Coordinates of C-alpha atoms and ligand atoms in Angstrom, one line a residue:
X30 CA 0.0 0.0 0.0
X31 CA 1.3 3.5 -0.8
X32 CA 1.3 6.3 1.7
X33 CA 0.1 9.7 0.5
X34 CA 0.5 12.9 2.5
X35 CA -1.8 15.7 1.4
X36 CA -2.1 19.3 2.6
X37 CA -5.1 21.6 2.1
X38 CA -4.6 25.3 2.6
X39 CA -6.9 27.9 4.1
X40 CA -9.0 28.7 1.0
X41 CA -9.4 24.9 0.3
X42 CA -11.3 24.5 3.7
X43 CA -12.8 27.9 3.9
X44 CA -16.4 26.8 4.4
X45 CA -18.6 23.7 4.8
X46 CA -18.9 23.1 1.0
X47 CA -15.1 23.3 0.6
X48 CA -14.6 21.0 3.6
X49 CA -17.0 18.5 2.1
X50 CA -15.2 18.7 -1.2
X51 CA -11.8 18.0 0.5
X52 CA -13.3 15.0 2.3
X53 CA -14.6 13.6 -1.0
X54 CA -11.2 14.1 -2.6
X55 CA -9.4 12.4 0.3
X56 CA -12.0 9.5 0.4
X57 CA -11.6 8.8 -3.3
X58 CA -7.8 8.5 -2.9
X59 CA -8.3 6.3 0.2
X60 CA -10.8 4.1 -1.8
X61 CA -8.1 3.7 -4.5
X62 CA -6.1 1.8 -1.9
X63 CA -3.8 4.4 -0.3
X64 CA -2.9 5.1 3.3
X65 CA -3.6 8.8 3.9
X66 CA -2.2 11.5 6.2
X67 CA -3.9 14.8 5.5
X68 CA -2.6 18.1 6.9
X69 CA -5.1 21.0 7.1
X70 CA -4.7 24.8 7.5
X71 CA -7.1 27.1 9.4
X72 CA -10.3 27.9 7.5
X73 CA -10.1 30.9 5.2
X74 CA -8.8 34.0 7.0
X75 CA -9.1 32.5 10.5
X76 CA -5.5 33.1 11.4
X77 CA -5.7 36.8 10.5
X78 CA -8.9 37.1 12.4
X79 CA -7.3 35.5 15.5
X80 CA -4.3 37.9 15.3
X81 CA -6.7 40.8 15.0
X82 CA -8.7 39.6 18.0
X83 CA -5.6 39.3 20.1
X84 CA -4.5 42.9 19.2
X85 CA -7.9 44.2 20.2
X86 CA -7.2 42.9 23.7
X87 CA -3.5 43.8 24.0
X88 CA -0.9 45.7 22.0
X89 CA 1.8 43.1 22.7
X90 CA 0.4 39.6 23.3
X91 CA 2.7 37.2 25.1
X92 CA 4.2 34.9 22.4
X93 CA 3.3 31.8 24.2
X94 CA -0.4 32.7 24.4
X95 CA -0.4 34.0 20.9
X96 CA 0.8 30.7 19.6
X97 CA -1.7 28.8 21.6
X98 CA -4.5 31.0 20.2
X99 CA -3.3 30.7 16.6
X100 CA -3.0 26.9 16.8
X101 CA -6.8 26.7 17.4
X102 CA -7.5 27.6 13.8
X103 CA -6.0 24.4 12.5
X104 CA -7.6 22.4 15.3
X105 CA -11.1 23.5 14.1
X106 CA -10.5 22.5 10.5
X107 CA -8.9 19.2 11.4
X108 CA -11.9 18.2 13.5
X109 CA -14.4 19.4 10.8
X110 CA -12.7 17.6 7.9
X111 CA -12.6 14.4 10.0
X112 CA -16.3 14.7 10.7
X113 CA -17.0 15.2 7.0
X114 CA -15.0 12.0 6.3
X115 CA -17.1 10.1 9.0
X116 CA -20.2 11.3 7.1
X117 CA -18.8 9.6 4.0
X118 CA -18.4 6.4 5.9
X119 CA -14.6 6.6 6.2
X120 CA -12.6 5.7 9.3
X121 CA -10.7 8.8 10.2
X122 CA -9.1 10.5 13.3
X123 CA -8.1 14.1 13.9
X124 CA -4.9 14.9 15.7
X125 CA -3.4 18.2 16.9
X126 CA 0.3 18.8 15.9
X127 CA 1.4 17.6 19.4
X128 CA -0.8 14.5 19.3
X129 CA 0.8 13.7 15.9
X130 CA 4.2 13.7 17.6
X131 CA 5.5 17.0 16.1
X132 CA 8.2 18.5 18.3
X133 CA 9.6 22.0 17.8
X134 CA 12.2 24.4 19.2
X135 CA 11.0 27.2 21.5
X136 CA 10.9 30.1 19.0
X137 CA 7.3 31.0 19.3
X138 CA 5.6 32.3 16.1
X139 CA 8.4 30.9 13.9
X140 CA 9.3 27.6 15.5
X141 CA 11.2 24.9 13.6
X142 CA 10.3 21.2 13.7
X143 CA 13.0 19.5 15.8
X144 CA 11.8 15.9 15.6
X145 CA 8.7 13.9 14.8
X146 CA 7.7 10.8 16.8
X147 CA 5.7 8.8 14.4
X148 CA 4.3 6.2 16.9
X149 CA 0.8 7.6 17.2
X150 CA 0.5 8.2 13.5
X151 CA 1.7 4.7 12.6
X152 CA -0.7 3.2 15.1
X153 CA -3.7 5.0 13.6
X154 CA -2.6 4.2 10.0
X155 CA -2.3 0.5 11.0
X156 CA -5.8 0.7 12.5
X157 CA -7.0 1.6 9.0
X158 CA -7.7 5.2 9.7
X159 CA -7.2 8.3 7.6
X160 CA -5.2 10.7 9.9
X161 CA -6.1 14.4 9.7
X162 CA -3.4 16.5 11.3
X163 CA -3.7 20.1 12.3
X164 CA -1.0 22.0 10.5
X165 CA 1.3 24.8 11.6
X166 CA 2.0 23.6 15.1
X167 CA 4.0 21.4 17.4
X168 CA 5.1 21.0 21.0
X169 CA 8.2 22.5 22.6
X170 CA 10.5 20.7 25.1
X171 CA 8.6 22.6 27.8
X172 CA 5.4 21.2 26.4
X173 CA 4.1 24.5 25.1
X174 CA 2.3 24.7 21.8
X175 CA 4.4 26.6 19.2
X176 CA 3.5 27.6 15.6
X177 CA 5.7 27.3 12.6
X178 CA 5.4 30.8 11.0
X179 CA 2.8 32.1 8.5
X180 CA 2.2 29.5 5.9
X181 CA 3.7 26.8 8.1
X182 CA 1.2 24.0 7.4
X183 CA 3.2 23.3 4.2
X184 CA 6.1 22.5 6.5
X185 CA 4.0 20.1 8.6
X186 CA 3.1 18.2 5.5
X187 CA 6.6 17.9 4.1
X188 CA 8.0 17.1 7.5
X189 CA 5.5 14.3 8.0
X190 CA 6.0 13.0 4.4
X191 CA 9.7 12.8 5.0
X192 CA 9.5 11.2 8.4
X193 CA 6.9 8.6 7.3
X194 CA 8.8 8.0 4.0
X195 CA 5.6 8.7 2.1
X196 CA 5.3 7.8 -1.5
X197 CA 3.8 11.2 -2.4
X198 CA 3.5 14.7 -0.9
X199 CA 0.8 16.8 -2.4
X200 CA 0.1 20.5 -1.5
X201 CA -3.4 21.6 -2.5
X202 CA -4.0 25.3 -2.8
X203 CA -6.1 27.9 -4.7
X204 CA -3.8 28.0 -7.8
X205 CA -3.0 25.3 -10.3
X206 CA 0.7 25.1 -9.3
X207 CA 3.8 27.2 -9.2
X208 CA 3.7 30.0 -11.8
X209 CA 6.5 32.1 -13.3
X210 CA 5.2 34.9 -11.1
X211 CA 2.2 35.4 -8.8
X212 CA -0.7 34.9 -11.2
X213 CA -2.8 37.4 -9.2
X214 CA -0.4 40.1 -10.3
X215 CA 0.7 38.8 -13.7
X216 CA -2.3 37.4 -15.7
X217 CA 0.0 36.0 -18.4
X218 CA 2.2 34.1 -15.9
X219 CA 2.7 30.5 -16.9
X220 CA 2.3 27.4 -14.8
X221 CA 5.6 25.5 -14.5
X222 CA 5.5 21.7 -14.9
X223 CA 8.6 21.3 -12.8
X224 CA 11.0 23.4 -10.7
X225 CA 14.1 22.4 -8.8
X226 CA 14.3 22.6 -5.0
X227 CA 17.0 25.2 -5.2
X228 CA 14.9 27.5 -7.4
X229 CA 11.7 27.0 -5.4
X230 CA 13.6 27.7 -2.2
X231 CA 14.9 31.0 -3.5
X232 CA 11.4 31.9 -4.8
X233 CA 9.8 31.0 -1.5
X234 CA 12.4 32.9 0.6
X235 CA 11.9 35.9 -1.7
X236 CA 8.2 36.0 -1.0
X237 CA 6.4 33.6 -3.4
X238 CA 4.0 32.5 -0.8
X239 CA 2.7 29.5 -2.7
X240 CA 5.2 27.4 -0.6
X241 CA 6.6 27.9 2.9
X242 CA 10.4 28.2 2.6
X243 CA 11.1 25.7 5.3
X244 CA 8.9 23.1 3.6
X245 CA 11.0 23.4 0.5
X246 CA 14.1 23.1 2.5
X247 CA 12.9 19.9 4.2
X248 CA 11.9 18.5 0.8
X249 CA 15.4 19.2 -0.4
X250 CA 17.1 17.7 2.6
X251 CA 15.1 14.5 2.6
X252 CA 14.8 14.4 -1.2
X253 CA 11.0 14.3 -1.0
X254 CA 9.5 15.7 -4.2
X255 CA 6.4 17.9 -3.6
X256 CA 3.5 18.4 -6.0
X257 CA 1.6 21.7 -5.8
X258 CA -1.8 21.7 -7.3
X259 CA -5.3 23.1 -7.1
X260 CA -8.0 21.7 -4.7
X261 CA -10.6 23.2 -7.1
X262 CA -9.6 21.4 -10.3
X263 CA -8.0 18.2 -11.6
X264 CA -5.3 20.0 -13.6
X265 CA -1.9 18.6 -13.1
X266 CA 0.2 20.7 -10.9
X267 CA 3.9 21.5 -10.5
X268 CA 6.5 19.0 -9.3
X269 CA 9.1 20.6 -7.0
X270 CA 12.3 18.6 -7.0
X271 CA 13.2 18.2 -10.7
X272 CA 16.4 19.7 -12.0
X273 CA 16.0 21.8 -15.0
X274 CA 17.9 24.1 -17.4
X275 CA 15.8 27.3 -17.1
X276 CA 17.6 30.6 -17.5
X277 CA 15.2 32.7 -15.5
X278 CA 12.5 30.5 -14.0
X279 CA 10.4 33.0 -12.2
X280 CA 9.9 36.4 -10.5
X281 CA 9.2 36.5 -6.8
X282 CA 8.0 39.5 -4.9
X283 CA 7.5 40.4 -1.2
X284 CA 5.5 43.5 -0.6
X285 CA 6.0 43.5 3.2
X286 CA 9.5 44.7 3.7
X287 CA 10.9 47.4 6.0
X288 CA 14.2 49.1 5.7
X289 CA 16.2 50.4 8.7
X290 CA 19.2 52.8 8.3
X291 CA 21.6 53.7 11.0
X292 CA 23.3 57.0 10.2
X293 CA 26.7 58.0 11.5
X294 CA 28.0 54.8 12.9
X295 CA 31.7 54.6 13.9
X296 CA 33.6 52.5 11.3
X297 CA 35.6 50.1 13.4
X298 CA 35.8 46.3 14.0
X299 CA 32.9 44.8 15.9
X300 CA 30.2 47.4 15.0
X301 CA 28.3 45.1 12.6
X302 CA 28.4 42.3 15.1
X303 CA 27.1 44.5 17.9
X304 CA 24.3 45.6 15.6
X305 CA 23.2 42.2 14.2
X306 CA 23.8 39.8 17.1
X307 CA 20.8 41.0 19.2
X308 CA 18.6 40.6 16.1
X309 CA 19.9 37.1 15.5
X310 CA 19.3 36.2 19.1
X311 CA 15.7 37.4 18.8
X312 CA 15.3 35.2 15.7
X313 CA 14.8 38.2 13.5
X314 CA 15.9 37.5 10.0
X315 CA 17.9 40.3 8.4
X316 CA 18.0 40.3 4.7
X317 CA 19.9 42.7 2.4
X318 CA 22.6 44.6 4.2
X319 CA 24.4 47.6 2.7
X320 CA 27.2 49.5 4.3
X321 CA 28.3 52.8 2.8
X322 CA 31.8 54.0 2.1
X323 CA 33.1 55.6 5.3
X324 CA 34.0 59.2 5.6
X325 CA 36.2 60.4 8.5
X326 CA 35.6 57.2 10.4
X327 CA 31.8 57.2 10.2
X328 CA 29.5 55.2 8.0
X329 CA 25.8 54.3 7.4
X330 CA 24.4 50.8 7.5
X331 CA 21.0 49.9 5.9
X332 CA 19.3 46.6 6.1
X333 CA 15.9 45.1 5.6
X334 CA 13.6 43.0 7.8
X335 CA 10.1 41.6 7.3
X336 CA 7.6 44.3 8.0
X337 CA 6.1 42.2 10.9
X338 CA 9.6 42.3 12.5
X339 CA 10.0 46.1 12.3
X340 CA 8.7 46.9 15.7
X341 CA 10.7 44.4 17.6
X342 CA 13.9 45.2 15.5
X343 CA 13.6 48.9 16.3
X344 CA 13.6 48.1 20.0
X345 CA 17.0 46.4 19.7
X346 CA 18.4 48.8 17.1
X347 CA 17.6 52.0 18.9
X348 CA 19.4 50.8 22.1
X349 CA 22.5 49.6 20.1
X350 CA 22.5 52.8 18.1
X351 CA 22.6 54.8 21.4
X352 CA 25.5 52.6 22.7
X353 CA 27.5 53.1 19.5
X354 CA 26.8 56.8 19.2
X355 CA 25.0 56.7 15.9
X356 CA 23.5 60.0 14.9
X357 CA 20.0 58.7 13.9
X358 CA 17.9 55.6 13.0
X359 CA 15.6 55.9 10.1
X360 CA 12.9 53.3 9.5
X361 CA 10.9 52.9 6.3
X362 CA 8.1 50.4 6.5
X363 CA 6.9 50.8 2.9
X364 CA 9.4 48.8 0.9
X365 CA 9.2 45.7 -1.3
X366 CA 11.6 43.4 -2.9
X367 CA 11.4 41.8 -6.3
X368 CA 13.7 39.0 -7.4
X369 CA 14.5 37.1 -10.6
X370 CA 15.4 33.5 -9.9
X371 CA 16.9 30.9 -12.2
X372 CA 19.8 28.5 -12.3
X373 CA 21.0 30.1 -15.6
X374 CA 21.9 33.3 -13.7
X375 CA 25.1 31.8 -12.3
X376 CA 26.7 31.1 -15.7
X377 CA 25.5 34.0 -17.8
X378 CA 26.5 37.6 -17.4
X379 CA 24.0 40.2 -18.5
X380 CA 21.0 39.2 -16.4
X381 CA 21.6 42.0 -13.9
X382 CA 21.9 44.6 -16.7
X383 CA 18.7 43.4 -18.3
X384 CA 16.9 43.5 -15.0
X385 CA 18.1 47.0 -14.1
X386 CA 17.3 48.1 -17.7
X387 CA 13.7 46.9 -17.3
X388 CA 13.4 48.8 -14.0
X389 CA 14.8 51.9 -15.5
X390 CA 12.3 51.7 -18.4
X391 CA 9.5 51.3 -16.0
X392 CA 10.7 54.4 -14.1
X393 CA 11.3 52.4 -10.9
X394 CA 14.1 53.5 -8.5
X395 CA 16.3 50.8 -7.1
X396 CA 17.1 51.3 -3.5
X397 CA 19.3 48.3 -2.7
X398 CA 20.5 45.2 -4.6
X399 CA 21.4 41.8 -3.3
X400 CA 22.3 38.6 -5.1
X401 CA 22.9 34.9 -4.7
X402 CA 24.2 32.4 -7.2
X403 CA 20.8 31.9 -8.8
X404 CA 19.0 35.2 -7.8
X405 CA 19.1 38.9 -8.2
X406 CA 16.9 41.0 -5.9
X407 CA 16.1 44.7 -5.9
X408 CA 14.6 46.7 -3.1
X409 CA 12.0 49.3 -4.3
X410 CA 9.1 51.3 -2.9
X411 CA 6.0 49.2 -2.2
X412 CA 3.7 51.2 -4.4
X413 CA 5.7 50.1 -7.5
X414 CA 5.8 46.4 -6.8
X415 CA 3.2 45.2 -9.2
X416 CA 4.6 47.3 -12.0
X417 CA 8.1 45.9 -11.3
X418 CA 6.9 42.3 -11.4
X419 CA 5.1 42.8 -14.7
X420 CA 8.0 44.7 -16.2
X421 CA 10.4 41.9 -15.3
X422 CA 8.1 39.1 -16.5
X423 CA 8.0 40.9 -19.8
X424 CA 11.7 41.6 -20.0
X425 CA 12.6 38.0 -19.5
X426 CA 9.8 36.7 -21.8
X427 CA 8.5 34.4 -19.1
X428 CA 5.1 34.1 -20.8
X429 CA 6.8 32.1 -23.5
X430 CA 7.8 28.5 -22.7
Ligands
LIG26 P1 -2.7 28.2 0.9 O1 -3.7 28.9 1.8 O2 -3.4 27.1 0.1 O3 -1.5 27.8 1.7 P2 -1.4 30.6 0.0 O4 -2.2 31.8 -0.1 O5 -0.4 30.4 1.1 O6 -2.3 29.3 -0.1 O7 -0.5 30.4 -1.4 C1 -1.1 30.5 -2.6 C2 -1.0 31.8 -3.2 O8 0.4 32.1 -3.5 C3 -1.7 32.0 -4.6 O9 -3.0 32.4 -4.4 C4 -0.9 33.1 -5.2 O10 -1.5 34.4 -5.2 C5 0.4 33.2 -4.4 N1 1.6 33.1 -5.2 C6 2.7 34.0 -5.1 N2 3.6 33.6 -6.0 C7 3.2 32.6 -6.7 C8 3.7 31.8 -7.8 N3 4.9 32.0 -8.3 N4 3.0 30.8 -8.2 C9 1.8 30.5 -7.7 N5 1.2 31.2 -6.7 C10 1.9 32.2 -6.2
LIG27 N1 -3.0 29.2 9.2 C1 -1.6 29.6 9.1 C2 -1.5 30.9 8.3 O1 -2.5 31.4 7.9 C3 -0.7 28.5 8.6 C4 -1.0 28.1 7.1 O2 -2.1 28.4 6.6 O3 -0.2 27.4 6.6 O4 -0.4 31.3 8.1
LIG28 MG1 0.2 28.8 2.3

């Protein structure tokens, strides 16, 4: 018997009809003779609504209670999908992340899976049950519930698929697969049949929210190919984990970026460390960093963080800036980044020039630039992000196969 792990995202379980449709899809697969583990996200916008609710009570919720609150969204959908399966005459059981043996580190709101104890899952599967697992959550060493970061149910699914050595890992969402750019912004974006782990990882890290970055990373580490497809259609999706020879594979964008600049820092050894160590300790991910040429022993440093991390970053940065004698700290919460991603970038000069040319023609100012072997990213103002994505999609002729 084959083991199939499926994951259904928020829009796929947004109401009773969608939940019933998911149950029918799962049941059909089960009846075809597969063992099934199904990971579900919270219904529709539940997670956003819970965050909003918490902020109506307190400006700064305790991370522990916030995670406990957010984990309830996935509990609701796992119980309801299981009931819908019972209605179809299927044997099924709902498990929370902790009940499913998912252990995490203690970084609330962006915890990493540290281990998975498969005993309970294997017992339920052996008993002939479909197992429905609440995504996005696990249990810390201190037995607190922690969540895996926004979009983290993908990671639950890939983590379980790898641990259980599943034969297939399928991510069901509201688009037909991975496109050359977000199809909501670029109507002529093209669905990719395949994409490599490496390219998908860069796309996900640079904001293509169709996959959670950590999920792609786990797929790569455990060599577990992932299929992304629609829960609304039977169209074939995209297989992540197939090497290819694309030049530029896709455009990723992230419209929720903030930039922080420290002006007038002393230019001496240890300054950057003093600045960034507290952010690393607080699990705040710093992206592009630019240090200016120093004049008379002082320099400016700019860097970007996720917009959601701006407030907590500022707290650390302002105190470090005082200690170091910086003249000011400037925060700009209205930035975005746009990236071109493709394995071809590493071997061919000229991509950067073409990218900057397209931005210039579209009249978009580039604020910062960063690169990896297979990616070039520009930081721009948020208001221009859709124009930038479309301009680059056109410049690299991504609508043509
Ligand atoms: P789910 O709730 O199923 O996890 P998400 O909203 O997290 O779904 O991810 C799906 C969304 O990702 C799509 O609706 C689409 O707008 C967005 N997206 C961004 N970039 C891409 C891309 N390159 N290909 C496909 N979808 C993308
Ligand atoms: N419900 C969580 C979120 O909205 C996790 C997920 O959907 O993957 O981010
Ligand atoms: Mg998602």
